Every structure is written in C-alpha cells, then in structure tokens.
XYZ file of C-alpha atoms in Angstrom:
691
model
C 250.229 149.553 16.311
C 253.694 150.712 15.268
C 254.346 153.307 12.557
C 255.226 151.919 9.121
C 257.228 153.682 6.427
C 255.868 153.884 2.874
C 257.939 151.003 1.482
C 256.579 148.745 4.257
C 252.901 149.289 3.377
C 250.570 147.380 1.050
C 247.030 148.688 0.484
C 244.848 145.871 -0.837
C 241.133 145.887 -1.599
C 239.242 142.591 -1.566
C 236.674 142.519 -4.387
C 234.348 139.852 -5.731
C 230.771 138.670 -6.060
C 228.566 138.825 -2.950
C 229.053 135.628 -0.941
C 232.410 134.743 -2.522
C 234.107 134.571 0.891
C 235.913 137.912 1.266
C 234.946 138.435 4.912
C 235.968 134.866 5.851
C 239.313 135.471 4.133
C 239.853 138.674 6.171
C 238.969 136.755 9.326
C 241.628 134.120 8.542
C 244.199 136.845 7.752
C 243.419 138.663 11.022
C 243.810 135.411 12.957
C 247.146 134.573 11.327
C 248.294 138.189 11.797
C 247.635 137.927 15.536
C 244.800 140.478 15.683
C 242.232 137.929 16.865
C 242.711 134.872 19.022
C 239.913 132.858 17.423
C 238.291 132.563 14.029
C 234.919 134.295 13.786
C 232.426 133.479 11.071
C 229.748 135.341 9.138
C 226.919 133.017 10.270
C 227.621 133.702 13.956
C 227.989 137.447 13.277
C 231.317 137.719 15.100
C 233.790 138.614 12.318
C 236.212 141.499 12.648
C 235.132 143.249 9.438
C 231.323 142.763 9.503
C 230.631 144.502 12.800
C 227.669 146.709 11.916
C 224.274 145.547 13.299
C 222.810 145.499 9.792
C 225.723 143.370 8.517
C 225.368 140.924 11.402
C 221.602 140.703 10.818
C 221.822 140.284 7.032
C 225.022 138.174 7.066
C 226.799 140.109 4.326
C 229.014 143.197 4.071
C 227.310 146.561 3.587
C 230.232 148.925 4.054
C 233.985 148.715 3.514
C 235.975 147.931 6.632
C 239.698 148.299 7.181
C 241.851 145.645 8.840
C 245.615 146.348 9.030
C 247.599 143.123 9.296
C 251.244 143.067 10.375
C 252.935 140.392 8.241
C 256.647 140.141 8.911
C 257.918 143.714 8.785
C 255.137 144.877 6.406
C 251.691 146.259 7.183
C 248.992 144.989 4.833
C 245.976 147.327 4.950
C 243.087 145.094 3.903
C 239.971 146.906 2.660
C 237.085 144.438 2.762
C 234.566 145.779 0.226
C 230.946 144.625 -0.166
C 230.191 142.407 -3.162
C 226.466 143.087 -3.497
C 225.665 145.527 -6.292
C 223.488 147.801 -4.129
C 226.600 148.761 -2.142
C 228.904 149.389 -5.096
C 229.701 152.916 -3.832
C 231.620 151.376 -0.925
C 233.641 149.171 -3.299
C 234.393 152.214 -5.495
C 235.689 154.214 -2.505
C 237.840 151.269 -1.386
C 239.278 150.747 -4.895
C 240.136 154.459 -5.063
C 242.158 154.116 -1.828
C 243.866 150.824 -2.694
C 247.107 150.182 -4.601
C 246.225 146.593 -5.560
C 243.326 144.148 -5.424
C 242.624 140.540 -4.611
C 239.586 139.330 -6.558
C 237.985 136.561 -4.527
C 236.228 133.780 -6.470
C 234.047 131.199 -4.773
C 235.390 127.714 -5.623
C 231.826 126.315 -5.641
C 230.282 128.979 -7.909
C 233.223 129.899 -10.149
C 233.385 133.089 -12.204
C 230.279 135.202 -11.464
C 228.973 138.603 -12.540
C 230.590 140.174 -9.466
C 233.969 138.767 -10.611
C 233.627 140.631 -13.915
C 232.514 143.826 -12.148
C 235.491 143.552 -9.772
C 237.832 143.207 -12.767
C 236.247 146.271 -14.425
C 236.776 148.275 -11.213
C 240.457 147.242 -11.167
C 240.757 148.370 -14.794
C 239.191 151.745 -13.930
C 241.767 152.400 -11.174
C 244.662 150.563 -12.929
C 245.070 148.251 -9.949
C 247.512 145.314 -10.050
C 245.504 142.251 -9.074
C 245.590 138.621 -7.997
C 242.789 136.089 -7.942
C 242.191 133.942 -4.884
C 239.855 130.952 -5.207
C 238.194 130.068 -1.884
C 236.349 126.967 -0.626
C 238.861 124.532 -2.124
C 237.887 122.134 0.672
C 234.493 121.595 -1.030
C 234.105 118.449 -3.159
C 232.680 120.280 -6.159
C 235.294 123.087 -6.206
C 237.206 122.822 -9.496
C 240.383 124.892 -9.690
C 241.061 123.729 -13.251
C 237.612 124.728 -14.536
C 237.727 128.155 -12.854
C 241.219 128.821 -14.237
C 240.010 127.928 -17.747
C 236.996 130.245 -17.374
C 239.237 133.065 -16.117
C 241.614 132.603 -19.062
C 238.704 132.599 -21.497
C 237.358 135.783 -19.921
C 240.579 137.755 -19.342
C 243.152 136.200 -21.648
C 246.726 134.989 -21.194
C 247.380 137.293 -18.213
C 245.927 134.587 -15.977
C 248.796 132.604 -14.397
C 248.193 130.019 -11.638
C 250.997 130.072 -9.045
C 249.508 127.435 -6.682
C 247.075 124.641 -7.444
C 245.480 122.039 -5.174
C 246.520 118.484 -4.333
C 243.552 116.226 -3.561
C 243.735 112.759 -2.021
C 240.602 110.664 -1.591
C 238.629 113.746 -2.661
C 240.069 115.753 0.240
C 242.022 119.028 -0.138
C 245.317 117.883 1.388
C 247.962 120.192 -0.089
C 249.077 122.283 -3.034
C 251.733 122.568 -5.726
C 253.895 125.709 -5.804
C 254.326 126.394 -9.549
C 257.238 128.827 -9.083
C 259.265 126.391 -6.949
C 257.993 123.207 -8.673
C 257.375 121.740 -5.223
C 254.537 120.010 -3.371
C 253.327 121.020 0.084
C 251.074 119.076 2.440
C 248.760 120.825 4.905
C 249.265 120.314 8.633
C 247.337 121.863 11.531
C 246.357 125.565 11.463
C 247.589 126.210 7.947
C 251.096 124.889 8.661
C 252.652 122.830 5.851
C 255.483 120.462 5.022
C 257.135 119.408 1.778
C 255.663 116.422 -0.070
C 256.102 114.792 -3.496
C 253.901 116.042 -6.358
C 251.390 113.325 -7.346
C 252.001 112.055 -10.889
C 248.485 112.903 -12.082
C 249.308 116.598 -11.564
C 252.467 116.641 -13.730
C 250.604 117.756 -16.873
C 248.989 120.676 -14.993
C 252.302 121.717 -13.452
C 253.850 121.743 -16.908
C 250.973 123.712 -18.396
C 250.803 126.311 -15.601
C 254.584 126.643 -15.442
C 254.738 127.239 -19.200
C 252.268 130.133 -18.802
C 254.461 131.607 -16.066
C 257.735 131.189 -17.946
C 256.340 132.776 -21.109
C 255.398 135.812 -19.084
C 258.816 135.882 -17.387
C 260.580 135.630 -20.766
C 258.750 138.699 -22.001
C 260.236 140.930 -19.295
C 263.576 141.305 -21.091
C 265.362 140.340 -24.315
C 267.975 138.426 -22.333
C 265.264 136.315 -20.674
C 263.577 135.777 -24.042
C 266.816 134.447 -25.553
C 267.382 132.153 -22.571
C 263.779 130.915 -22.755
C 264.111 129.977 -26.434
C 267.484 128.349 -25.754
C 265.638 126.099 -23.269
C 267.510 127.415 -20.207
C 265.937 127.174 -16.755
C 265.191 130.335 -14.769
C 266.036 130.389 -11.093
C 263.237 130.745 -8.501
C 264.569 134.211 -7.648
C 264.478 135.317 -11.313
C 260.921 134.067 -11.712
C 259.814 135.887 -8.547
C 261.485 139.140 -9.604
C 259.902 138.953 -13.071
C 256.530 138.152 -11.520
C 256.785 141.161 -9.201
C 257.483 143.401 -12.186
C 254.671 141.913 -14.290
C 252.062 141.907 -11.517
C 252.785 145.576 -10.751
C 252.358 146.521 -14.400
C 249.173 144.447 -14.670
C 250.655 142.117 -17.338
C 250.233 139.044 -15.144
C 247.385 138.163 -12.812
C 248.507 135.316 -10.507
C 245.876 132.818 -9.365
C 246.151 131.303 -5.882
C 243.697 129.235 -3.856
C 242.880 127.935 -0.425
C 240.296 127.415 2.284
C 240.136 130.351 4.725
C 237.951 128.441 7.207
C 240.709 125.808 7.454
C 243.428 128.536 7.330
C 244.842 126.922 4.193
C 246.495 129.064 1.545
C 245.952 132.274 3.530
C 249.551 132.640 4.774
C 250.705 132.006 1.181
C 248.387 134.765 -0.012
C 249.806 137.230 2.540
C 253.346 136.265 1.463
C 252.393 136.832 -2.175
C 250.777 140.202 -1.401
C 254.003 141.367 0.255
C 256.172 139.903 -2.527
C 254.248 140.807 -5.681
C 252.105 143.844 -4.905
C 253.639 147.328 -5.064
C 254.151 149.545 -2.050
C 252.474 152.974 -2.483
C 255.753 154.695 -3.475
C 255.781 152.553 -6.644
C 252.450 154.139 -7.675
C 251.901 157.642 -8.957
C 249.348 160.217 -7.820
C 249.052 163.915 -8.621
C 246.941 166.876 -7.551
C 246.914 170.612 -8.181
C 248.754 173.130 -6.028
C 246.017 175.768 -5.950
C 248.449 178.518 -4.929
C 250.707 178.099 -7.978
C 248.189 176.309 -10.252
C 250.915 173.766 -10.996
C 250.599 169.993 -10.924
C 251.712 168.570 -7.571
C 253.376 165.176 -8.119
C 252.671 163.666 -4.696
C 253.564 160.067 -5.649
C 253.362 158.971 -2.007
C 256.686 160.678 -1.293
C 257.147 161.135 2.461
C 259.646 163.993 1.893
C 257.106 166.256 0.123
C 254.548 168.635 1.640
C 251.886 166.732 3.551
C 248.574 165.954 1.851
C 245.820 163.368 2.192
C 242.380 162.611 0.852
C 239.253 161.538 2.717
C 238.088 158.388 0.912
C 235.356 157.327 3.343
C 233.380 158.796 6.225
C 232.010 156.901 9.221
C 229.165 158.572 11.136
C 227.874 156.623 14.090
C 225.561 157.887 16.850
C 227.651 155.956 19.398
C 231.295 156.265 18.293
C 231.018 159.642 16.526
C 232.425 160.752 13.191
C 235.662 159.526 11.626
C 237.195 160.627 8.338
C 239.133 157.743 6.775
C 242.156 159.123 4.927
C 244.896 157.940 2.621
C 248.082 159.975 2.971
C 249.231 161.033 -0.512
C 252.491 162.776 0.508
C 254.509 163.746 3.567
C 253.878 162.485 7.103
C 250.704 163.443 8.977
C 251.111 163.708 12.752
C 248.500 163.708 15.471
C 249.118 167.363 16.461
C 249.200 168.801 12.902
C 247.111 171.724 11.744
C 245.368 170.586 8.560
C 243.791 172.750 5.855
C 240.718 171.458 4.025
C 240.773 173.251 0.680
C 237.299 172.046 -0.326
C 235.694 173.638 2.756
C 238.301 176.419 3.213
C 238.838 175.596 6.910
C 241.884 174.899 9.058
C 241.693 172.498 11.977
C 244.112 171.181 14.566
C 244.095 167.408 14.775
C 243.912 165.970 18.239
C 244.255 162.284 17.485
C 245.124 159.972 14.608
C 243.882 156.405 14.400
C 244.109 153.211 12.448
C 241.017 151.010 12.465
C 240.958 147.288 13.168
C 237.449 146.623 11.926
C 235.329 148.649 14.377
C 238.176 149.348 16.828
C 240.053 152.669 16.538
C 243.691 152.423 17.700
C 245.589 155.630 18.400
C 248.776 156.215 16.416
C 251.296 159.115 16.507
C 251.768 159.524 12.737
C 250.877 158.177 9.312
C 253.437 158.068 6.510
C 252.733 158.700 2.835
C 250.694 155.846 1.386
C 249.249 154.749 4.730
C 245.562 154.579 5.574
C 244.148 155.844 8.853
C 241.399 157.950 10.382
C 240.911 161.371 11.940
C 238.145 161.927 14.479
C 235.821 164.946 14.588
C 236.745 166.672 11.328
C 233.312 168.312 11.400
C 233.313 169.959 7.982
C 235.180 167.213 6.080
C 233.306 165.084 3.564
C 234.305 162.068 1.478
C 236.514 163.190 -1.414
C 237.879 166.294 0.366
C 241.613 167.031 0.235
C 243.597 167.802 3.395
C 246.948 169.599 3.160
C 248.680 172.646 4.633
C 247.797 176.285 3.994
C 251.367 176.895 2.791
C 251.026 174.182 0.113
C 247.303 173.855 -0.592
C 246.630 170.756 -2.710
C 243.458 169.530 -4.367
C 243.002 165.959 -5.657
C 240.272 164.823 -8.033
C 237.028 163.711 -6.405
C 236.235 160.015 -6.026
C 233.772 158.901 -8.682
C 230.881 156.807 -7.413
C 227.931 155.325 -9.267
C 224.801 157.444 -9.679
C 221.668 156.164 -7.896
C 218.640 155.709 -10.185
C 216.236 153.727 -7.976
C 213.957 155.851 -5.825
C 210.948 155.640 -3.558
C 208.831 158.133 -1.728
C 209.410 158.157 2.023
C 207.588 159.638 4.966
C 208.068 159.582 8.722
C 205.784 157.013 10.362
C 205.201 159.235 13.381
C 204.010 162.768 12.856
C 206.555 165.260 14.137
C 209.553 163.033 13.251
C 210.161 164.807 9.911
C 213.066 166.919 11.225
C 214.691 163.932 12.945
C 214.454 161.911 9.713
C 215.997 164.761 7.698
C 218.912 165.106 10.165
C 219.557 161.339 10.290
C 219.467 161.048 6.474
C 221.915 163.933 6.215
C 224.330 162.036 8.489
C 223.896 158.851 6.431
C 224.533 160.850 3.229
C 227.977 161.821 4.594
C 228.809 158.109 4.810
C 227.000 156.950 1.692
C 227.589 158.919 -1.505
C 225.214 156.666 -3.464
C 222.215 157.803 -1.419
C 220.483 161.097 -2.063
C 217.335 162.814 -0.833
C 215.270 164.932 -3.237
C 212.440 167.229 -2.178
C 209.782 167.070 -4.910
C 207.708 170.032 -3.739
C 205.286 170.122 -6.668
C 204.087 166.609 -5.856
C 204.407 167.236 -2.128
C 206.718 164.252 -1.599
C 210.284 163.546 -0.518
C 212.215 160.956 -2.494
C 214.977 158.626 -1.343
C 217.397 157.524 -4.081
C 219.668 154.487 -3.847
C 221.407 151.784 -5.899
C 218.500 149.344 -5.668
C 215.566 148.239 -3.508
C 217.833 146.403 -1.065
C 219.861 149.585 -0.545
C 216.708 151.598 0.244
C 215.469 148.916 2.662
C 218.864 148.921 4.371
C 218.677 152.731 4.863
C 215.155 152.314 6.291
C 216.467 149.632 8.663
C 219.514 151.724 9.639
C 217.258 154.659 10.568
C 215.391 152.363 12.922
C 218.366 150.571 14.521
C 220.820 153.484 14.759
C 218.545 156.517 15.044
C 215.309 154.969 16.413
C 213.167 156.548 13.674
C 210.686 154.723 11.457
C 210.007 155.660 7.851
C 207.626 154.179 5.315
C 208.701 153.629 1.711
C 206.079 153.890 -1.028
C 205.724 154.085 -4.768
C 206.487 157.696 -5.759
C 204.032 159.945 -7.571
C 205.052 160.748 -11.117
C 205.528 164.413 -12.038
C 202.806 164.732 -14.675
C 202.017 168.057 -16.365
C 198.764 169.443 -17.770
C 198.254 171.293 -21.038
C 195.597 172.015 -23.683
C 195.252 170.817 -27.252
C 192.616 173.298 -28.556
C 191.510 176.896 -28.038
C 188.748 178.233 -25.803
C 187.075 181.607 -25.443
C 185.578 182.333 -22.035
C 184.500 185.117 -19.766
C 184.433 185.281 -16.007
C 182.963 187.853 -13.681
C 183.825 188.156 -10.042
C 181.228 190.224 -8.241
C 180.763 190.508 -4.517
C 178.615 193.019 -2.705
C 178.881 193.537 0.996
C 178.570 196.602 3.136
C 180.799 199.448 1.877
C 183.071 198.671 -1.073
C 182.177 195.631 -3.181
C 184.411 193.569 -5.434
C 184.139 193.656 -9.206
C 186.331 192.155 -11.908
C 185.216 191.049 -15.359
C 187.472 189.467 -18.002
C 187.038 187.929 -21.428
C 189.958 185.699 -22.314
C 191.160 183.275 -24.962
C 193.305 180.276 -24.117
C 195.262 178.390 -26.763
C 198.271 176.037 -27.008
C 201.557 177.934 -26.754
C 203.558 175.340 -28.724
C 206.290 175.292 -26.065
C 206.044 172.719 -23.280
C 209.103 174.108 -21.469
C 207.217 177.305 -20.507
C 204.226 177.284 -18.131
C 202.348 180.148 -19.796
C 202.576 183.264 -21.920
C 200.311 186.248 -21.219
C 199.158 188.779 -23.795
C 196.519 191.499 -23.814
C 194.541 192.883 -26.729
C 192.189 195.157 -24.809
C 190.796 198.013 -26.845
C 189.380 201.281 -25.548
C 190.174 200.790 -21.895
C 187.523 198.114 -21.263
C 189.958 196.849 -18.624
C 192.296 199.588 -17.344
C 196.047 198.972 -17.822
C 196.725 198.996 -14.107
C 194.721 195.716 -13.781
C 196.717 193.825 -16.457
C 199.374 192.666 -13.919
C 196.582 191.387 -11.627
C 195.068 189.348 -14.502
C 198.507 187.900 -15.279
C 199.010 187.148 -11.587
C 195.790 185.109 -11.670
C 197.128 183.073 -14.613
C 200.484 182.697 -12.872
C 198.773 181.296 -9.776
C 196.365 179.050 -11.711
C 199.130 177.251 -13.655
C 200.733 175.992 -10.431
C 197.906 173.500 -9.919
C 195.984 172.566 -13.043
C 192.189 172.058 -13.070
C 192.460 168.513 -14.478
C 194.364 166.621 -11.784
C 196.209 169.275 -9.804
C 199.527 169.023 -11.704
C 201.506 172.073 -12.913
C 200.302 173.480 -16.237
C 202.631 174.017 -19.219
C 202.323 175.402 -22.732
C 199.274 177.676 -22.379
C 198.864 181.066 -24.024
C 196.394 183.350 -22.194
C 195.049 186.406 -24.042
C 193.006 189.078 -22.272
C 190.967 190.811 -24.982
C 187.961 192.405 -23.219
C 186.106 192.842 -19.976
C 184.657 195.587 -17.831
C 185.362 197.355 -14.576
C 183.613 199.347 -11.876
C 185.163 202.698 -10.944
C 184.642 202.089 -7.211
C 184.390 198.298 -6.648
C 187.106 197.048 -9.047
C 190.395 196.031 -7.465
C 193.509 194.015 -8.292
C 192.195 191.247 -6.065
C 188.906 191.090 -8.010
C 190.623 190.912 -11.419
C 193.064 188.281 -10.186
C 190.152 186.141 -8.943
C 188.221 186.612 -12.205
C 191.366 185.595 -14.128
C 191.711 182.376 -12.056
C 188.058 181.504 -12.707
C 188.464 182.201 -16.441
C 191.579 180.021 -16.558
C 189.871 177.010 -14.941
C 186.845 177.326 -17.216
C 188.847 177.938 -20.388
C 191.366 175.166 -19.637
C 188.650 172.511 -19.240
C 186.990 173.619 -22.485
C 190.214 173.479 -24.526
C 190.716 169.674 -24.737
C 192.916 169.356 -21.647
C 195.407 166.467 -21.524
C 197.930 165.051 -19.095
C 201.572 164.957 -20.154
C 203.877 162.297 -18.737
C 207.642 162.617 -18.309
C 209.702 160.578 -20.782
C 213.225 159.419 -19.945
C 216.137 158.715 -22.255
C 217.273 155.281 -21.098
C 220.537 153.457 -21.780
C 220.728 149.795 -20.794
C 224.130 148.078 -20.974
C 223.795 144.297 -21.154
C 225.789 141.315 -22.442
C 224.817 140.487 -26.046
C 222.864 137.352 -25.065
C 220.328 139.358 -23.020
C 219.427 142.035 -25.587
C 216.290 140.185 -26.790
C 214.925 139.828 -23.233
C 215.683 143.456 -22.418
C 214.008 144.775 -25.568
C 210.937 142.591 -24.969
C 210.652 143.929 -21.423
C 211.044 147.550 -22.615
C 208.183 147.049 -25.069
C 205.970 145.844 -22.199
C 206.882 149.026 -20.345
C 205.736 151.210 -23.287
C 209.374 151.879 -24.175
C 210.437 152.779 -27.736
C 213.781 151.207 -28.606
C 215.785 153.713 -30.658
C 218.860 151.613 -31.387
C 221.705 149.450 -30.140
C 225.454 150.090 -30.053
C 228.205 147.664 -29.011
C 230.532 148.892 -26.241
C 233.339 146.634 -27.598
C 233.510 144.781 -24.268
C 230.978 142.102 -25.172
C 227.979 144.266 -24.260
C 225.262 146.069 -26.166
C 224.005 149.510 -25.154
C 220.264 149.566 -25.831
C 218.920 153.113 -26.167
C 215.223 153.758 -25.638
C 212.646 156.375 -24.735
C 210.482 155.224 -21.856
C 207.820 156.824 -19.629
C 209.306 157.594 -16.199
C 206.408 155.843 -14.433
C 207.397 152.575 -16.153
C 210.898 152.677 -14.649
C 209.566 151.916 -11.180
C 211.067 148.557 -10.103
C 213.228 148.388 -13.249
C 216.492 147.844 -11.339
C 215.232 144.592 -9.763
C 213.727 143.326 -13.041
C 216.897 144.051 -15.024
C 219.115 142.326 -12.466
C 216.968 139.196 -12.331
C 216.702 139.116 -16.140
C 220.474 139.416 -16.644
C 221.799 137.662 -13.527
C 223.018 141.024 -12.224
C 225.118 141.865 -15.281
C 222.809 144.573 -16.685
C 223.306 148.252 -15.864
C 221.136 151.203 -16.727
C 221.168 154.978 -16.620
C 218.540 157.507 -17.604
C 217.823 161.206 -17.691
C 214.671 163.219 -18.183
C 214.118 163.964 -21.879
C 210.741 165.687 -22.409
C 206.992 165.513 -21.817
C 204.581 163.626 -24.067
C 200.826 163.183 -24.016
C 199.824 160.305 -21.730
C 197.575 157.551 -23.158
C 193.889 157.882 -22.251
C 193.834 154.932 -19.822
C 196.808 156.344 -17.876
C 195.209 159.805 -17.889
C 191.817 158.580 -16.626
C 193.455 156.539 -13.888
C 195.545 159.499 -12.740
C 192.613 161.931 -12.730
C 190.552 159.444 -10.721
C 193.422 158.913 -8.258
C 193.862 162.658 -7.743
C 190.106 163.126 -7.293
C 190.239 160.465 -4.556
C 193.048 162.385 -2.790
C 191.291 165.741 -2.787
C-alpha cells in the first residue's frame, strides 16, 4: 500500500448495536475499494474483518479490526468495532484512535441500546459522526420512522442527506437531498439519474429544510440569504455541511444495503467529503524533558510520536502493537523510545493491517494508523517517541470489569501454562483481569460479562490448547466474636529428655474495629508467665486469626488479653506457649458468640427512568438496601444501594435482560456486616464439607 500524507487520511470507527451490520458494511467497502474480489458474509465466516476463529464460530465481532480502503486519492482507515456490550473495551480503544465515527443502525430494528451507547462514546471522544441505516432492501425497514426516532433522541442535529426510493415495495434508488436529485440503482451499486417520485416531494422538502437551516447558521451572510429566500448552491451546502459535521453541529443520515452494494460508495464519498483529516483535530501530550505541553496536533513537521491503542498477541502470527502516529513521520528503521517502559528499540518493520493481513510499509505519516511487530515491552496505552523529545500522552480509558468467576486448570500441572496464556490475553484485552485471592485459595477471572468470560475460556482452548473450568467464586467472609470469653489452655508433652510446657489464661473480647484482625495485650502479674514468652503467645494469636475456628475464614476485630498462666523452668519454650495460645484462641473464640461477617458493596446502578422500579425490586430480592436515587440529567437514574457481595453474582446478566442492555453498574467494597443466620449456617456446613 502506498504512503499517504496526513491530509489524505480519514480514521473512521464503525459503532452500533451488535448485529446492526457493521461487518457487512466493511465487507462492501473492501470490495468496492478493490481489497477483495468477492463479497464475504458473516454467516459463511469469510469476511475480511471477522477473521478470528472465535468470531467465525460465534458469527459476531469480538475485537476491533482495521481495514484501510483507498478511495480516490484518500485512505480511509476503517476500524470495525464490536457492538456487543461484553467487548466494549475494544470499541473504546477504537474510538480513542479514530477521528470520526459512523454509527450503523439496522433498518429492521431501528434505534437500539447500542445506538445510544455508540452516541455516548462519540460524545466522550468528541467525534464527528454520521449515521448509516443498513438493510434498506428489507420490506419492513422504515427510513422515515428511524429518522424520527433519531431526531427525538438526539435533537435537530439529525439531517438526512439521502433517503430511499421504493417501487413495488422494492428498494430501487435514493434521493440526494443536497443535489435535489433522484438516482436509480443499477448493477453492483452503480446508479443513474432518475426523476423523484411525487410521493417523496414532502419528505425532500422537510429534509432539505433541516439541512438549509443548519447551513444558514454557519454565517451571518448565509442567514440573511436564507431569510431572503435565496437558494444556496450545491457547493455552498457541501462546504457548510463539512464545517458543521466536523464541529459536531450536524449529524448526516445516509442509508443503503451493503449486501447489494447500494449506498456504500456514497458513504465512502461522504466520509472523504465531510469527515476531517487528522490535521484538523487537536491532540496534546507532555514533553517530559521540559514538562511543557506538546501540541502534537498530527503535524508531520514536529518531533515524531505515536501511541499504542491496541495490542494483538497471537500464538501463530506473533505480537503486533497497533499505533496511531500523533506527530512527525515514523519510518521502518527508526529507533523509538517508550517512555512508559523506559526502553529504546530499533524498529525493523512497519505494517498496515488489512483485517488479518499485515502489509509492509516504509513509513507512516502523522495521523495514520499502522502496526509495529515485536515491541516486546510495549503495552496498550504506551507512548512512543524519541529520547531527544520524550512525549507522554494520556492513557486510554476503558471500562472496569465487575463480573468475575473462579477458574481452575482442568488438567493438573497446567496452572503455569494458564497463567502465561492469560497474561498474553491481558495484553490484548484491557477489560480482563486476573486476581489471586489467596485467603480463599482461588484465582478469579474478571470480565465485562458472562459471555466475555466464556469467550476467554474458549480462546484458551482454541489458541493455547488449555482447558479451564469456570465456577461460582467463594465469597471472602470474615469471622469475629460478639461477646467475651475467659479460657485457659495448657500444652504439656512429656517425652524422653526435655518436655514441652506452656500454660496460659486468656480473655477474648470484641475489639470494636473490624478493619484490624486482632489486638494483643498482657496483664500478667508477678511473672506467672515470663516476659520472654509474651511474643510467642502473640505469635499464636497472630497465626490463629489467619483461619478462624468457625468456618476457616480470616478473623477480625478480636482483642486477646493474656492475664495469667504458669511455666516450667526446664520444659517451657516459645513453641509450647505459642501452641497453648492457639488452643486458647480456638476455645475462647467458640465460646464468645462467634459470627460470620459478609462483605457489603456500595453499588451504583445507572438505568433509564422507566426501569428504576424493576431494578429496585430486584435489589430488594438480593438483600440490597436502596439508599437513594439521583438523576444523571441524561434521562437516567443512578440508584445507590448497599448489597452483600455474594448477591452480585450473575447481576450483570440479570440487569441487562431487565433493561434491554441499557443498565450499567459499578460497585466497590464498603465494609463487613454480620451475615444472617441462614447464610452463616449454610457457609459453615459448606466449609465443614470441604475440610
């Protein structure tokens, strides 16, 4: 592929609800751009952008793929992002690397939750956007209805620029609102001029009025001409549209049928015409040598810098760091400095990716997207620059995973292999994390939802040939006491030679602080237990609190007081007093009204107003205490509640099905509270069964 200068580049992310037709649209673009010689489809698993085995098997996108399409003298870097919510991290990385977005809406299903989430992502990254309605060849696809819904949702920014012509219920052509002209479809997306059917005149007038109002607002001169009833030329409308789309004041709506190659060439034309090249966007980092702001702004004349926005790790093709060049020109023989890892490395090759196919390229100009192979230390979010001008850009923000399950290797001895494979996957997937919960002797796998965790399990099997089992995780209970107890314990052992002798009298009582495992005090009078054995007694308590006598959970909030005992001048030892202390602890703990404490989370659920009743009802069933509700001023309520951590298992799936995918939640550990008796009895019985 040839080298493109910054002004000849468009970086566009495709966003939208899962199943809206993004991958089919990319396939049509790739075909028209000459990358492929035939149209693949998702069902057959032969598309350019869904090439991963998991994607082919599941028939939907799991990771973002890059397809650069040469359109005229411009390169359009298409980032095809997954629409399913479990893979939102991929969409967030793609949006961070893009300069504009096409939100794809399925003509059969209309505006869906994923459409709203795509819009919110564009808002977060201030991305100019267009909306493309697919499946216009379907009988029940209603452009008018979808446009009305979009306007109701997003306001007067919505401006249709093409709308369909139907004859005998067939999608036969379209009306170009800017040019006030009809076009009829021919073979392979070709078209010819045709008259506009009379029944569409009212829509043309309505849509054109929306456009002209927006054009008039770009300058006072235009406003005066608009009110004077003057016509704008096609060129003036297009120039005003370009300005308004770049600033986000207008969101054009186009439509088509990618499987029939209809409307796709128009969309590519519109991307080139209306979307900004990278040099029209601003980006800044910090020059860490001078501590000054470095205004990169995709200027090819400035010091070279880039950011890794995605990592590909594959056992077969190796590791690639996908980069977006923020300034300067990066060449294949450059020496690059990674400020985040403090390492310098000579590049040996630069690539652009066409789906799964790396194509070597001599250089990448500011604003372009490409890949570097074998940057061993580099991770997603790292900044690459030169040592002379070391730059750091802000990290890419991705969603935090809250769904987790316990995992274990199916075959004994595979633990290390699993750990290594998961580490590789974590380089690719920032929304996955592995947590070692040593106190419950379990390892936890966190992801964005159950489907995400299943996909990781499947990927381990297909890519790394390792099987893991996913199970319900154990909850990190704690044990404490509610009353006081006074006990004594004697450890006495006689065998040939020296014996063992340790004798303690101790009181145990609630400490009143559940953050601290224990506090140790001594009130021994008259040397009944010599001072040099006090540390051994405390050591016994210290060891005993690690695994409580009730159900084997860590103990918190216990005060242990050594007040008496006895010793033997020959047989007493630190070991004997430590053992006596452990025995006293177990006895005293069980006599002092022991209870289990369960972890409580502070939960925030963000849902559209209409679902708050359902959500609150469900939280009550889960033993949650609703503390209040606050509007987020975007049509949602934030429900705040305290909820036992064990009740959050499976919550992600329940919330999504209850709210049609529009609900989000986040939580953090708040404190420990006494568990109800039925929960406590069940847990003690379960632990007894494990022993």
